[in-house]
Every structure is written in C-alpha cells, then in structure tokens.
PDB file of C-alpha atoms and ligand atoms in Angstrom:
ATOM      1  CA  MET A   1     -10.881 -14.177 -15.144  1.00 77.00           C
ATOM      2  CA  ASP A   2     -14.141 -14.401 -13.184  1.00 91.00           C
ATOM      3  CA  ALA A   3     -12.976 -11.524 -10.977  1.00 93.00           C
ATOM      4  CA  VAL A   4     -12.887  -9.208 -13.983  1.00 95.00           C
ATOM      5  CA  GLU A   5     -16.416 -10.151 -15.068  1.00 92.00           C
ATOM      6  CA  SER A   6     -17.837  -9.785 -11.580  1.00 93.00           C
ATOM      7  CA  LEU A   7     -16.223  -6.376 -11.085  1.00 93.00           C
ATOM      8  CA  ARG A   8     -17.277  -5.074 -14.508  1.00 91.00           C
ATOM      9  CA  ASP A   9     -20.879  -5.594 -13.448  1.00 86.00           C
ATOM     10  CA  ARG A  10     -20.417  -3.629 -10.249  1.00 87.00           C
ATOM     11  CA  LEU A  11     -18.247  -0.724 -11.352  1.00 87.00           C
ATOM     12  CA  PRO A  12     -19.448   2.722 -12.283  1.00 83.00           C
ATOM     13  CA  GLY A  13     -16.614   3.040 -14.861  1.00 86.00           C
ATOM     14  CA  ALA A  14     -13.285   1.571 -15.949  1.00 93.00           C
ATOM     15  CA  PRO A  15     -10.347   2.688 -13.787  1.00 96.00           C
ATOM     16  CA  SER A  16      -7.455   4.336 -15.608  1.00 97.00           C
ATOM     17  CA  VAL A  17      -5.161   4.126 -12.591  1.00 98.00           C
ATOM     18  CA  ALA A  18      -4.993   1.548  -9.798  1.00 98.00           C
ATOM     19  CA  VAL A  19      -3.476   2.324  -6.409  1.00 97.00           C
ATOM     20  CA  ILE A  20      -2.287  -0.343  -3.971  1.00 96.00           C
ATOM     21  CA  LEU A  21      -2.157   0.836  -0.371  1.00 93.00           C
ATOM     22  CA  GLY A  22       0.347  -0.749   2.008  1.00 84.00           C
ATOM     23  CA  SER A  23       0.417  -1.357   5.759  1.00 72.00           C
ATOM     24  CA  GLY A  24      -1.140   1.500   7.702  1.00 75.00           C
ATOM     25  CA  LEU A  25      -1.475   3.563   4.508  1.00 80.00           C
ATOM     26  CA  GLY A  26      -5.173   2.999   3.814  1.00 81.00           C
ATOM     27  CA  ALA A  27      -6.386   6.583   4.281  1.00 87.00           C
ATOM     28  CA  PHE A  28      -6.298   7.520   0.591  1.00 92.00           C
ATOM     29  CA  ALA A  29      -9.285   5.223  -0.058  1.00 91.00           C
ATOM     30  CA  GLU A  30     -11.449   7.675   1.907  1.00 91.00           C
ATOM     31  CA  GLU A  31     -10.601  10.479  -0.507  1.00 91.00           C
ATOM     32  CA  LEU A  32     -12.464   9.039  -3.487  1.00 94.00           C
ATOM     33  CA  THR A  33     -15.743  10.642  -4.505  1.00 94.00           C
ATOM     34  CA  GLY A  34     -18.706   8.546  -5.621  1.00 93.00           C
ATOM     35  CA  ALA A  35     -17.019   5.554  -4.025  1.00 94.00           C
ATOM     36  CA  VAL A  36     -18.170   1.983  -4.619  1.00 94.00           C
ATOM     37  CA  THR A  37     -16.600  -0.493  -2.182  1.00 94.00           C
ATOM     38  CA  VAL A  38     -16.231  -4.206  -2.861  1.00 94.00           C
ATOM     39  CA  PRO A  39     -14.779  -6.421  -0.096  1.00 93.00           C
ATOM     40  CA  TYR A  40     -12.135  -8.802  -1.478  1.00 93.00           C
ATOM     41  CA  SER A  41     -14.184 -11.690  -0.079  1.00 91.00           C
ATOM     42  CA  GLU A  42     -16.896 -10.945  -2.676  1.00 92.00           C
ATOM     43  CA  ILE A  43     -14.509 -11.136  -5.658  1.00 93.00           C
ATOM     44  CA  PRO A  44     -13.999 -14.629  -7.161  1.00 93.00           C
ATOM     45  CA  GLY A  45     -10.395 -15.828  -6.810  1.00 92.00           C
ATOM     46  CA  TRP A  46      -9.187 -12.720  -4.970  1.00 94.00           C
ATOM     47  CA  PRO A  47      -6.738 -13.610  -2.175  1.00 91.00           C
ATOM     48  CA  ALA A  48      -7.985 -12.360   1.195  1.00 79.00           C
ATOM     49  CA  SER A  49      -5.511 -10.118   3.022  1.00 64.00           C
ATOM     50  CA  THR A  50      -4.798 -11.248   6.544  1.00 67.00           C
ATOM     51  CA  ALA A  51      -2.044  -8.821   7.650  1.00 61.00           C
ATOM     52  CA  VAL A  52      -2.831  -6.413  10.476  1.00 63.00           C
ATOM     53  CA  GLY A  53      -3.283  -2.880   9.112  1.00 58.00           C
ATOM     54  CA  HIS A  54      -4.692  -4.098   5.792  1.00 60.00           C
ATOM     55  CA  ALA A  55      -8.373  -3.520   5.130  1.00 68.00           C
ATOM     56  CA  GLY A  56      -9.051  -6.039   2.344  1.00 88.00           C
ATOM     57  CA  LYS A  57     -11.326  -4.104   0.067  1.00 92.00           C
ATOM     58  CA  LEU A  58     -11.417  -2.576  -3.366  1.00 94.00           C
ATOM     59  CA  VAL A  59     -12.693   0.990  -3.632  1.00 95.00           C
ATOM     60  CA  PHE A  60     -13.610   2.554  -6.955  1.00 96.00           C
ATOM     61  CA  GLY A  61     -14.238   6.247  -7.343  1.00 96.00           C
ATOM     62  CA  LYS A  62     -12.920   9.510  -8.682  1.00 95.00           C
ATOM     63  CA  VAL A  63     -10.026  11.759  -7.733  1.00 94.00           C
ATOM     64  CA  ALA A  64     -10.175  15.162  -9.455  1.00 93.00           C
ATOM     65  CA  GLY A  65     -12.196  13.667 -12.317  1.00 92.00           C
ATOM     66  CA  ALA A  66      -9.981  10.592 -12.818  1.00 95.00           C
ATOM     67  CA  ASN A  67     -11.419   7.080 -12.445  1.00 96.00           C
ATOM     68  CA  VAL A  68      -9.350   5.291  -9.832  1.00 97.00           C
ATOM     69  CA  ALA A  69      -9.398   1.835  -8.263  1.00 97.00           C
ATOM     70  CA  VAL A  70      -7.844   1.564  -4.823  1.00 96.00           C
ATOM     71  CA  LEU A  71      -6.702  -1.794  -3.483  1.00 95.00           C
ATOM     72  CA  SER A  72      -6.763  -1.330   0.245  1.00 93.00           C
ATOM     73  CA  GLY A  73      -4.731  -4.282   1.451  1.00 90.00           C
ATOM     74  CA  ARG A  74      -2.602  -6.745  -0.505  1.00 92.00           C
ATOM     75  CA  ALA A  75      -1.654 -10.423  -0.421  1.00 93.00           C
ATOM     76  CA  HIS A  76       1.905 -10.993   0.810  1.00 94.00           C
ATOM     77  CA  LEU A  77       4.139 -13.971   0.153  1.00 96.00           C
ATOM     78  CA  TYR A  78       4.763 -14.295   3.886  1.00 95.00           C
ATOM     79  CA  GLU A  79       1.072 -15.025   4.388  1.00 92.00           C
ATOM     80  CA  GLY A  80       1.647 -18.157   2.350  1.00 94.00           C
ATOM     81  CA  TYR A  81       0.340 -16.797  -0.921  1.00 95.00           C
ATOM     82  CA  THR A  82       2.057 -17.606  -4.186  1.00 97.00           C
ATOM     83  CA  ALA A  83       3.647 -14.882  -6.278  1.00 98.00           C
ATOM     84  CA  GLN A  84       0.775 -15.321  -8.755  1.00 97.00           C
ATOM     85  CA  GLN A  85      -1.718 -14.633  -5.977  1.00 96.00           C
ATOM     86  CA  ALA A  86       0.296 -11.603  -4.866  1.00 97.00           C
ATOM     87  CA  ALA A  87       0.028 -10.282  -8.444  1.00 97.00           C
ATOM     88  CA  PHE A  88      -3.644 -11.224  -8.916  1.00 97.00           C
ATOM     89  CA  GLY A  89      -5.070  -7.784  -8.111  1.00 97.00           C
ATOM     90  CA  THR A  90      -2.598  -6.060 -10.440  1.00 98.00           C
ATOM     91  CA  ARG A  91      -3.625  -8.350 -13.288  1.00 97.00           C
ATOM     92  CA  VAL A  92      -7.314  -7.745 -12.636  1.00 97.00           C
ATOM     93  CA  MET A  93      -6.705  -3.993 -12.695  1.00 97.00           C
ATOM     94  CA  LYS A  94      -5.028  -4.170 -16.087  1.00 97.00           C
ATOM     95  CA  ARG A  95      -7.867  -6.271 -17.475  1.00 96.00           C
ATOM     96  CA  LEU A  96     -10.358  -3.697 -16.186  1.00 96.00           C
ATOM     97  CA  GLY A  97      -8.544  -0.987 -18.132  1.00 96.00           C
ATOM     98  CA  ALA A  98      -5.923   0.513 -15.821  1.00 98.00           C
ATOM     99  CA  HIS A  99      -2.854   1.602 -17.796  1.00 98.00           C
ATOM    100  CA  SER A 100      -0.893   2.593 -14.716  1.00 98.00           C
ATOM    101  CA  ILE A 101      -0.459   1.488 -11.148  1.00 98.00           C
ATOM    102  CA  VAL A 102       0.696   3.334  -8.066  1.00 98.00           C
ATOM    103  CA  ILE A 103       2.124   0.966  -5.503  1.00 97.00           C
ATOM    104  CA  THR A 104       2.753   1.997  -1.921  1.00 96.00           C
ATOM    105  CA  ASN A 105       4.411   0.138   0.895  1.00 95.00           C
ATOM    106  CA  ALA A 106       5.928   0.420   4.315  1.00 94.00           C
ATOM    107  CA  ALA A 107       9.676  -0.098   4.237  1.00 96.00           C
ATOM    108  CA  GLY A 108      12.711  -0.116   6.440  1.00 97.00           C
ATOM    109  CA  GLY A 109      15.238   2.620   5.718  1.00 98.00           C
ATOM    110  CA  ILE A 110      18.709   1.295   4.853  1.00 98.00           C
ATOM    111  CA  ASN A 111      20.057   4.525   3.365  1.00 98.00           C
ATOM    112  CA  LEU A 112      21.329   6.564   6.312  1.00 97.00           C
ATOM    113  CA  SER A 113      20.157   9.822   4.740  1.00 98.00           C
ATOM    114  CA  TYR A 114      16.536   8.772   5.280  1.00 97.00           C
ATOM    115  CA  SER A 115      14.671   9.249   8.504  1.00 94.00           C
ATOM    116  CA  GLN A 116      11.608   7.648   9.977  1.00 93.00           C
ATOM    117  CA  GLY A 117       8.456   8.937   8.268  1.00 93.00           C
ATOM    118  CA  ALA A 118      10.207   9.884   5.010  1.00 96.00           C
ATOM    119  CA  LEU A 119       8.463   9.154   1.715  1.00 97.00           C
ATOM    120  CA  VAL A 120      10.757   7.765  -1.000  1.00 98.00           C
ATOM    121  CA  ALA A 121      10.029   7.080  -4.682  1.00 98.00           C
ATOM    122  CA  ILE A 122      11.319   3.650  -5.662  1.00 98.00           C
ATOM    123  CA  SER A 123      13.706   3.952  -8.621  1.00 98.00           C
ATOM    124  CA  ASP A 124      14.456   0.241  -9.013  1.00 98.00           C
ATOM    125  CA  HIS A 125      14.280  -3.003  -7.079  1.00 98.00           C
ATOM    126  CA  ILE A 126      16.269  -6.090  -6.206  1.00 98.00           C
ATOM    127  CA  ASN A 127      14.006  -9.125  -6.008  1.00 98.00           C
ATOM    128  CA  LEU A 128      15.332 -11.420  -3.284  1.00 98.00           C
ATOM    129  CA  GLN A 129      12.005 -13.163  -2.670  1.00 98.00           C
ATOM    130  CA  GLY A 130      13.066 -16.251  -4.577  1.00 97.00           C
ATOM    131  CA  VAL A 131       9.777 -16.425  -6.466  1.00 98.00           C
ATOM    132  CA  ASN A 132       8.291 -14.713  -9.491  1.00 98.00           C
ATOM    133  CA  PRO A 133       4.673 -14.334 -10.667  1.00 98.00           C
ATOM    134  CA  LEU A 134       5.795 -15.032 -14.243  1.00 98.00           C
ATOM    135  CA  ALA A 135       7.204 -18.480 -13.443  1.00 98.00           C
ATOM    136  CA  GLY A 136       5.342 -21.229 -15.252  1.00 97.00           C
ATOM    137  CA  PRO A 137       3.774 -21.167 -18.701  1.00 97.00           C
ATOM    138  CA  ASN A 138       3.620 -17.643 -20.125  1.00 98.00           C
ATOM    139  CA  ASP A 139       0.182 -16.198 -20.796  1.00 95.00           C
ATOM    140  CA  ASP A 140       0.925 -14.527 -24.121  1.00 96.00           C
ATOM    141  CA  SER A 141      -2.291 -12.531 -23.874  1.00 95.00           C
ATOM    142  CA  LEU A 142      -0.788 -10.706 -20.894  1.00 96.00           C
ATOM    143  CA  GLY A 143       2.756 -10.082 -22.096  1.00 98.00           C
ATOM    144  CA  PRO A 144       6.044 -11.548 -23.364  1.00 98.00           C
ATOM    145  CA  ARG A 145       7.939 -14.522 -21.930  1.00 98.00           C
ATOM    146  CA  PHE A 146      11.002 -12.392 -21.126  1.00 98.00           C
ATOM    147  CA  PRO A 147       9.859  -8.894 -20.245  1.00 98.00           C
ATOM    148  CA  ASP A 148      12.281  -5.981 -20.085  1.00 97.00           C
ATOM    149  CA  MET A 149      12.733  -4.443 -16.620  1.00 98.00           C
ATOM    150  CA  SER A 150      15.201  -1.672 -17.433  1.00 98.00           C
ATOM    151  CA  GLU A 151      12.729   1.047 -16.479  1.00 98.00           C
ATOM    152  CA  ALA A 152      10.413  -0.874 -14.188  1.00 98.00           C
ATOM    153  CA  TYR A 153       9.583   2.335 -12.299  1.00 98.00           C
ATOM    154  CA  ASN A 154       8.567   4.987 -14.812  1.00 98.00           C
ATOM    155  CA  ILE A 155      10.979   7.931 -14.903  1.00 98.00           C
ATOM    156  CA  GLY A 156       8.340  10.454 -15.966  1.00 98.00           C
ATOM    157  CA  TYR A 157       6.050   9.414 -13.115  1.00 98.00           C
ATOM    158  CA  ARG A 158       8.908   9.800 -10.634  1.00 98.00           C
ATOM    159  CA  ALA A 159       9.497  13.341 -11.906  1.00 98.00           C
ATOM    160  CA  ILE A 160       5.794  14.163 -11.492  1.00 98.00           C
ATOM    161  CA  ALA A 161       5.770  12.760  -7.961  1.00 98.00           C
ATOM    162  CA  ARG A 162       8.936  14.680  -7.041  1.00 98.00           C
ATOM    163  CA  ALA A 163       7.465  17.937  -8.375  1.00 98.00           C
ATOM    164  CA  GLU A 164       4.163  17.442  -6.546  1.00 98.00           C
ATOM    165  CA  ALA A 165       5.990  16.648  -3.307  1.00 98.00           C
ATOM    166  CA  LYS A 166       7.979  19.848  -3.683  1.00 98.00           C
ATOM    167  CA  SER A 167       4.768  21.858  -4.179  1.00 98.00           C
ATOM    168  CA  LEU A 168       3.461  20.280  -0.994  1.00 96.00           C
ATOM    169  CA  GLY A 169       6.625  21.359   0.811  1.00 96.00           C
ATOM    170  CA  PHE A 170       8.697  18.201   1.143  1.00 96.00           C
ATOM    171  CA  GLU A 171      11.436  16.380  -0.727  1.00 96.00           C
ATOM    172  CA  LEU A 172      10.818  12.991  -2.350  1.00 98.00           C
ATOM    173  CA  PRO A 173      14.170  11.231  -2.628  1.00 98.00           C
ATOM    174  CA  GLU A 174      14.568   8.078  -4.727  1.00 98.00           C
ATOM    175  CA  GLY A 175      15.870   4.707  -3.692  1.00 98.00           C
ATOM    176  CA  VAL A 176      16.342   1.064  -4.596  1.00 98.00           C
ATOM    177  CA  TYR A 177      13.943  -1.339  -2.857  1.00 98.00           C
ATOM    178  CA  ALA A 178      15.111  -4.779  -1.785  1.00 98.00           C
ATOM    179  CA  ALA A 179      12.156  -7.181  -1.691  1.00 98.00           C
ATOM    180  CA  LEU A 180      12.453 -10.000   0.850  1.00 98.00           C
ATOM    181  CA  LEU A 181      10.072 -12.784   1.721  1.00 98.00           C
ATOM    182  CA  GLY A 182       9.687 -11.928   5.419  1.00 95.00           C
ATOM    183  CA  PRO A 183       7.852 -12.182   7.734  1.00 96.00           C
ATOM    184  CA  ASN A 184      10.648 -11.554  10.228  1.00 97.00           C
ATOM    185  CA  TYR A 185      12.411  -8.229  10.067  1.00 97.00           C
ATOM    186  CA  GLU A 186      15.976  -8.528   8.841  1.00 98.00           C
ATOM    187  CA  THR A 187      19.056  -9.154  10.928  1.00 98.00           C
ATOM    188  CA  PRO A 188      21.615  -6.334  11.141  1.00 97.00           C
ATOM    189  CA  ALA A 189      23.976  -8.501   9.050  1.00 98.00           C
ATOM    190  CA  GLU A 190      21.330  -8.827   6.350  1.00 98.00           C
ATOM    191  CA  ILE A 191      20.884  -5.054   6.343  1.00 98.00           C
ATOM    192  CA  ARG A 192      24.646  -4.519   5.935  1.00 98.00           C
ATOM    193  CA  TYR A 193      24.557  -6.991   3.045  1.00 98.00           C
ATOM    194  CA  LEU A 194      21.587  -5.212   1.443  1.00 98.00           C
ATOM    195  CA  ARG A 195      23.362  -1.849   1.747  1.00 98.00           C
ATOM    196  CA  THR A 196      26.444  -3.350   0.108  1.00 98.00           C
ATOM    197  CA  ILE A 197      24.482  -4.605  -2.885  1.00 98.00           C
ATOM    198  CA  GLY A 198      22.904  -1.200  -3.436  1.00 98.00           C
ATOM    199  CA  ALA A 199      19.584  -1.253  -1.582  1.00 98.00           C
ATOM    200  CA  ASP A 200      18.225   1.872   0.096  1.00 98.00           C
ATOM    201  CA  LEU A 201      14.935   0.386   1.310  1.00 98.00           C
ATOM    202  CA  VAL A 202      13.780  -3.042   2.414  1.00 98.00           C
ATOM    203  CA  GLY A 203      10.314  -4.526   2.468  1.00 98.00           C
ATOM    204  CA  MET A 204       8.229  -7.649   2.017  1.00 97.00           C
ATOM    205  CA  SER A 205       5.944  -6.767  -0.888  1.00 97.00           C
ATOM    206  CA  THR A 206       5.812  -4.865  -4.176  1.00 98.00           C
ATOM    207  CA  ALA A 207       8.160  -6.949  -6.377  1.00 98.00           C
ATOM    208  CA  PRO A 208       5.474  -9.440  -7.582  1.00 98.00           C
ATOM    209  CA  GLU A 209       3.080  -6.588  -8.395  1.00 98.00           C
ATOM    210  CA  VAL A 210       5.735  -4.556 -10.212  1.00 98.00           C
ATOM    211  CA  ILE A 211       6.920  -7.568 -12.214  1.00 98.00           C
ATOM    212  CA  ALA A 212       3.356  -8.444 -13.251  1.00 98.00           C
ATOM    213  CA  ALA A 213       2.604  -4.800 -14.113  1.00 98.00           C
ATOM    214  CA  ASN A 214       5.703  -4.489 -16.305  1.00 98.00           C
ATOM    215  CA  HIS A 215       4.908  -7.794 -17.979  1.00 98.00           C
ATOM    216  CA  MET A 216       1.537  -6.363 -19.015  1.00 98.00           C
ATOM    217  CA  GLY A 217       2.994  -3.019 -20.125  1.00 98.00           C
ATOM    218  CA  MET A 218       1.554  -1.001 -17.247  1.00 98.00           C
ATOM    219  CA  LYS A 219       3.448   2.065 -16.085  1.00 98.00           C
ATOM    220  CA  VAL A 220       4.452   1.939 -12.430  1.00 98.00           C
ATOM    221  CA  LEU A 221       4.980   4.522  -9.724  1.00 98.00           C
ATOM    222  CA  ALA A 222       5.949   3.139  -6.317  1.00 98.00           C
ATOM    223  CA  ILE A 223       6.323   5.079  -3.105  1.00 97.00           C
ATOM    224  CA  SER A 224       7.692   3.732   0.160  1.00 97.00           C
ATOM    225  CA  CYS A 225       6.969   5.142   3.554  1.00 95.00           C
ATOM    226  CA  VAL A 226      10.068   4.663   5.715  1.00 96.00           C
ATOM    227  CA  THR A 227       8.209   3.467   8.780  1.00 93.00           C
ATOM    228  CA  ASN A 228      11.405   2.601  10.642  1.00 95.00           C
ATOM    229  CA  MET A 229      15.131   2.604  10.117  1.00 96.00           C
ATOM    230  CA  ALA A 230      16.251  -0.917   9.156  1.00 97.00           C
ATOM    231  CA  ALA A 231      17.643  -3.373  11.705  1.00 95.00           C
ATOM    232  CA  GLY A 232      20.914  -2.379  13.309  1.00 93.00           C
ATOM    233  CA  VAL A 233      20.811   1.237  12.084  1.00 90.00           C
ATOM    234  CA  LEU A 234      19.510   2.503  15.409  1.00 92.00           C
ATOM    235  CA  ASP A 235      20.048   0.934  18.796  1.00 87.00           C
ATOM    236  CA  GLN A 236      16.451  -0.223  19.073  1.00 89.00           C
ATOM    237  CA  LYS A 237      14.202  -3.088  18.068  1.00 92.00           C
ATOM    238  CA  ILE A 238      11.658  -2.992  15.255  1.00 92.00           C
ATOM    239  CA  ASP A 239       8.063  -3.777  15.984  1.00 88.00           C
ATOM    240  CA  HIS A 240       4.997  -3.866  13.796  1.00 88.00           C
ATOM    241  CA  GLU A 241       3.091  -1.433  15.993  1.00 88.00           C
ATOM    242  CA  GLU A 242       5.774   1.201  15.311  1.00 84.00           C
ATOM    243  CA  VAL A 243       5.473   0.505  11.586  1.00 82.00           C
ATOM    244  CA  LEU A 244       1.715   1.100  11.705  1.00 86.00           C
ATOM    245  CA  GLU A 245       2.076   4.168  13.935  1.00 85.00           C
ATOM    246  CA  THR A 246       4.513   5.826  11.515  1.00 85.00           C
ATOM    247  CA  GLY A 247       2.050   5.114   8.717  1.00 82.00           C
ATOM    248  CA  ARG A 248      -0.602   6.975  10.698  1.00 84.00           C
ATOM    249  CA  GLN A 249       1.739   9.912  11.327  1.00 85.00           C
ATOM    250  CA  VAL A 250       2.528  10.450   7.634  1.00 90.00           C
ATOM    251  CA  ARG A 251      -1.082   9.866   6.655  1.00 88.00           C
ATOM    252  CA  SER A 252      -1.934  13.435   5.626  1.00 90.00           C
ATOM    253  CA  ARG A 253       1.302  13.997   3.651  1.00 94.00           C
ATOM    254  CA  PHE A 254       0.961  10.665   1.922  1.00 94.00           C
ATOM    255  CA  THR A 255      -2.683  11.217   1.042  1.00 94.00           C
ATOM    256  CA  ALA A 256      -1.971  14.736  -0.236  1.00 95.00           C
ATOM    257  CA  LEU A 257       0.805  13.398  -2.477  1.00 96.00           C
ATOM    258  CA  LEU A 258      -1.394  10.661  -3.939  1.00 96.00           C
ATOM    259  CA  LYS A 259      -4.259  13.118  -4.508  1.00 95.00           C
ATOM    260  CA  ALA A 260      -1.920  15.422  -6.413  1.00 96.00           C
ATOM    261  CA  VAL A 261      -0.127  12.745  -8.444  1.00 97.00           C
ATOM    262  CA  VAL A 262      -2.908  10.317  -9.396  1.00 97.00           C
ATOM    263  CA  PRO A 263      -4.936  12.737 -11.584  1.00 96.00           C
ATOM    264  CA  ARG A 264      -1.738  13.738 -13.409  1.00 97.00           C
ATOM    265  CA  ILE A 265      -1.003  10.195 -14.526  1.00 97.00           C
ATOM    266  CA  ALA A 266      -4.628   9.131 -15.201  1.00 95.00           C
TER     267      ALA A 266
HETATM  268  N1  HPA B 301      11.974  -4.567   6.944  1.00 69.59           N
HETATM  269  C1  HPA B 301      11.155  -5.186   6.082  1.00 69.59           C
HETATM  270  N2  HPA B 301       9.930  -4.760   5.824  1.00 69.59           N
HETATM  271  C2  HPA B 301       9.502  -3.668   6.456  1.00 69.59           C
HETATM  272  C3  HPA B 301      10.293  -2.965   7.362  1.00 69.59           C
HETATM  273  C4  HPA B 301      11.612  -3.451   7.630  1.00 69.59           C
HETATM  274  O1  HPA B 301      12.378  -2.896   8.408  1.00 69.59           O
HETATM  275  N3  HPA B 301       9.556  -1.927   7.827  1.00 69.59           N
HETATM  276  C5  HPA B 301       8.361  -1.985   7.200  1.00 69.59           C
HETATM  277  N4  HPA B 301       8.316  -3.039   6.374  1.00 69.59           N
END
C-alpha cells in the first residue's frame, strides 16, 4: 500500500493504537503531545472525508507515553464510498503496527434507558449496511477468508473502559450497535424494528472498520456518543446540528475517557 510507505517516512514512530474519531468528536486529537499532522489529501489512496464535523486528517503523537494515531474524520458509505474505502484507514493502521483500534461514533439511542449525551461501549453489532469490506477475493496476507466475529468488541477492553469511566465519575453502559447505510435518519418504524431485533444504538459507520479490524486480528474498543434519541422515541425531529452540538457538550468527558483508556491498551 503506497499510503503505508508514505506515512512510514513521515511518522516519528509506529503507532500501537489507532483511534477513529466520529462526528463532532474530534477534540481528542488536540490532546496528543509531539503531534505530527498529515491531511488525508496528502496520503495516496486515502478517501477524503466530506461529512460536516469531520476534519479529514491523521494526527500522530503520544498519550501518556503511548504512540497513538488519531484518524480525525472517516469515510462513510453514505458519501458514496465502498466498504473497502471505509476500511482503508483501519488497514493502513494495522500495516503501520497498530495492534488495537478505538472506534468512536455518534449514534441514535434506541435503548430507552439511555439519554442524550450518554457514552456507551459497543458490545456487538448488527450489520445492516448490505456491504462488507471483505467481499471479493480474500487478501490472505491480511487475514482469513471467513473470520470469526464472536468477540468483535474485546471484552477486556470494555472492562477497562468501564472502570476508567467509573473513576471519572460516570457509568459506561454497553449496547448493540445497528449499522445502517444512511444518510437519512431512520423512520420510527425502522427504530421499532431495530429495537425488536436487539439493537440499542443506531448509526451509519463503524461496521466496515470493525469487520476489517477483526479480519486482521486487531483488538477493538468502540464507544458511541448518544447524540440524540432515535426517531420516534421523543416527540421531536432529529437534525444534524443537534448531533454535532451534543458531541461538543460531551467533549470533555469523552476526551478524558479516551486519555485514560488509550494508554492502558497500548
Ligand atoms: N441514526 C443514525 N445515525 C446517527 C443518529 C441516528 O439517530 N444519530 C447520530 N448518528
């Protein structure tokens, strides 16, 4: 991959952990010390991120001594990217040396015990996007044709995240994430359906990255920010500005959690 070669030349060190920051959740990138920033546009083959609230840059640096790569902005399927493109950054991170990936996203809350602004550790997902980054010939140098997904979200990492949240003074519940294509928010009927099949959260990202990471044997931690209750839960409409605003409101809690967890899994 040309992207790997070009980044190796520019990086101060190999990252042990990669972090993908979702909509409105970019603040953690500012916490890295000795940061080296590379705009996605300068990386060969890297899909540009076009969604509002996504910066589109890679930031390398340290958090409490750990080498970390932060992907600030991601490629979504709803932008017209393929699942392979959505997983491109994850694959580059593994090739650069990252053994683990922390994936964050904005999500709608389906589980009625959640409230707006809650952080939730994803325990499992239901991929309803209709596409898969592993479709097509298998690259045996990356992983097996039929990868296991029975612990796609590492249990030990979830325990670490829960403990660190508790130390910071808040609970980190777990939930199942339903991944949809988007870009429209769901209908209330779709949300009732998703609740029936066991989803607690709904969003438009994450599944391609998690599938690619598991394929390559990376350990995954994923945290959703419940930026809004899902369609039909409250008697109000969902708009993207609200999603971004909630992201801004949880900014300090979210950043504190990532700062505490990332060095422990590096
Ligand atoms: N649905 C899908 N994706 C989302 C939502 C939602 O309600 N909120 C933030 N991302």
